[in-house]
Amino acid sequence: MRMRVDVITTTDWLAPVIWEGTFDREALGKYYRKQNITVGLVVFAVGSLTDQYLDPFLRSASKFFMPGYKVIFYVMVDRFLQLPEMDYDPRHSFQIHLIGEERWWNNYDLMRMKLLGEHIQDHIRHEVDFLFSMSANLVFQSEFGVETLSMSVAQLHAWWYFRKTGDLPYERRPMSAAYIPFGLGDFYYAGTIVGGMPLRVLDLTQEYMKGVVLDAENGLNSTYEKYLNKYFFLNKPTKLLSPEYSWDPTFHTLRQVRSMKIAQYPIDSL
């Protein structure tokens, strides 16, 4: 692993934090090409997300996501979809899964995680070695490669990474399943990207569902991102992606952000 002195490159539990300049893509490529891996990428797009974001997501992902490797794109949509015009890589395949629109009216994140878990159990775990689930409002700007692969991958939140730990917006109500006490917590993770081996991503979806159900029984609810942060507080990720991998281009670009891998655009409404 290469060194950078201006950012955190290793966590207290010795997981690497991936920034531009901290990895050797050529060496990693030699290793992973021998493994003959397949990587999956799941994206959910319903309602206005489909019209506004899905085409740029798919076009940019087909160009920059794991170039040179076998990729299966799992596109979860609430209507029949025509894939955008783009240069298709023969190593890429696309699975379009139609999901009933009525299933989304109550809680978008809950249904998204429920369906992700179902698809991993039903078929995805047999089809890919590594899996990422990403928000539709992302546009890849440069290569998102094998440097991101690990057993359990979390995305550092671009805004909160540069804030003090005491200011992080964890769930602070002790009765909630997402509760993290003041004085505890490592980083604030973004919900835009999660990844890892399929069974680890499945575990995340199942623990999230348990937390939501438990809170509902107690008359509580929290946000997807807060449940996600509680999960990674208890189950430390084995690799962290720096804010470069999900950077809001409306932010002032800090000197630590040498290369914006993915641009994250604000969602007007779901």
Short mmCIF file of N, CA, C and O in Angstrom, two decimals, residues 1-4 7-11 14-25 27-28 147 238-242:
data_model
loop_
_atom_site.label_atom_id
_atom_site.label_comp_id
_atom_site.label_asym_id
_atom_site.label_seq_id
_atom_site.Cartn_x
_atom_site.Cartn_y
_atom_site.Cartn_z
N MET A 1 0.84 -1.20 0.00
CA MET A 1 0.00 0.00 0.00
C MET A 1 0.87 1.25 0.00
O MET A 1 1.84 1.35 0.75
N ARG A 2 0.55 2.18 -0.85
CA ARG A 2 1.34 3.42 -0.93
C ARG A 2 0.92 4.39 0.15
O ARG A 2 -0.12 4.29 0.75
N MET A 3 1.78 5.38 0.38
CA MET A 3 1.58 6.32 1.49
C MET A 3 1.05 7.66 0.99
O MET A 3 1.42 8.13 -0.07
N ARG A 4 0.15 8.23 1.80
CA ARG A 4 -0.21 9.63 1.67
C ARG A 4 -0.30 10.18 3.07
O ARG A 4 -0.94 9.58 3.93
N VAL A 7 -3.99 12.40 4.47
CA VAL A 7 -5.29 11.79 4.73
C VAL A 7 -5.09 10.51 5.56
O VAL A 7 -3.99 9.98 5.66
N ILE A 8 -6.19 10.03 6.12
CA ILE A 8 -6.17 8.73 6.82
C ILE A 8 -6.16 7.63 5.77
O ILE A 8 -7.04 7.58 4.91
N THR A 9 -5.18 6.74 5.82
CA THR A 9 -5.09 5.66 4.84
C THR A 9 -5.30 4.28 5.45
O THR A 9 -5.45 3.30 4.72
N THR A 10 -5.33 4.21 6.79
CA THR A 10 -5.59 2.95 7.49
C THR A 10 -6.40 3.24 8.74
O THR A 10 -6.11 4.19 9.47
N THR A 11 -7.43 2.44 9.00
CA THR A 11 -8.26 2.64 10.19
C THR A 11 -7.59 2.03 11.42
O THR A 11 -6.58 1.32 11.32
N LEU A 14 -7.13 -1.52 11.08
CA LEU A 14 -6.19 -1.88 10.01
C LEU A 14 -6.87 -2.16 8.67
O LEU A 14 -6.34 -2.91 7.83
N ALA A 15 -8.02 -1.57 8.45
CA ALA A 15 -8.65 -1.62 7.12
C ALA A 15 -8.11 -0.48 6.26
O ALA A 15 -7.99 0.65 6.74
N PRO A 16 -7.76 -0.73 5.01
CA PRO A 16 -7.28 0.35 4.15
C PRO A 16 -8.37 1.33 3.77
O PRO A 16 -9.53 0.94 3.59
N VAL A 17 -7.98 2.60 3.68
CA VAL A 17 -8.86 3.65 3.16
C VAL A 17 -8.30 4.05 1.79
O VAL A 17 -7.14 4.48 1.70
N ILE A 18 -9.10 3.88 0.76
CA ILE A 18 -8.58 3.99 -0.61
C ILE A 18 -8.73 5.42 -1.14
O ILE A 18 -9.84 5.93 -1.33
N TRP A 19 -7.60 6.04 -1.37
CA TRP A 19 -7.50 7.36 -2.01
C TRP A 19 -6.64 7.21 -3.26
O TRP A 19 -5.84 6.29 -3.37
N GLU A 20 -6.77 8.16 -4.16
CA GLU A 20 -5.85 8.21 -5.30
C GLU A 20 -4.43 8.34 -4.77
O GLU A 20 -4.14 9.16 -3.89
N GLY A 21 -3.55 7.48 -5.26
CA GLY A 21 -2.16 7.51 -4.83
C GLY A 21 -1.82 6.53 -3.73
O GLY A 21 -0.68 6.50 -3.27
N THR A 22 -2.82 5.72 -3.30
CA THR A 22 -2.54 4.77 -2.21
C THR A 22 -2.56 3.32 -2.68
O THR A 22 -2.46 2.41 -1.85
N PHE A 23 -2.69 3.09 -3.98
CA PHE A 23 -2.76 1.71 -4.46
C PHE A 23 -2.02 1.57 -5.79
O PHE A 23 -1.80 2.56 -6.50
N ASP A 24 -1.65 0.36 -6.10
CA ASP A 24 -0.97 0.03 -7.35
C ASP A 24 -1.94 -0.79 -8.21
O ASP A 24 -2.08 -1.99 -8.02
N ARG A 25 -2.64 -0.11 -9.11
CA ARG A 25 -3.68 -0.78 -9.90
C ARG A 25 -3.10 -1.88 -10.78
O ARG A 25 -3.74 -2.91 -11.00
N ALA A 27 -0.50 -3.88 -10.17
CA ALA A 27 -0.25 -5.07 -9.36
C ALA A 27 -1.56 -5.76 -8.98
O ALA A 27 -1.66 -7.00 -9.01
N LEU A 28 -2.56 -4.96 -8.61
CA LEU A 28 -3.86 -5.52 -8.27
C LEU A 28 -4.49 -6.21 -9.48
O LEU A 28 -5.10 -7.28 -9.35
N GLU A 147 -9.19 -1.90 -7.04
CA GLU A 147 -8.69 -1.38 -5.76
C GLU A 147 -9.82 -1.28 -4.73
O GLU A 147 -9.56 -1.20 -3.52
N THR A 238 -14.01 -3.98 5.88
CA THR A 238 -12.62 -4.39 5.62
C THR A 238 -11.94 -3.47 4.62
O THR A 238 -10.73 -3.57 4.42
N LYS A 239 -12.70 -2.57 4.00
CA LYS A 239 -12.11 -1.55 3.13
C LYS A 239 -13.05 -0.35 3.12
O LYS A 239 -14.27 -0.50 3.10
N LEU A 240 -12.46 0.85 3.15
CA LEU A 240 -13.24 2.08 3.11
C LEU A 240 -12.86 2.86 1.86
O LEU A 240 -11.68 3.00 1.54
N LEU A 241 -13.86 3.37 1.18
CA LEU A 241 -13.63 4.20 0.00
C LEU A 241 -13.63 5.66 0.45
O LEU A 241 -14.54 6.11 1.15
N SER A 242 -12.62 6.39 0.01
CA SER A 242 -12.50 7.79 0.40
C SER A 242 -13.62 8.61 -0.25
O SER A 242 -14.32 8.14 -1.16
#
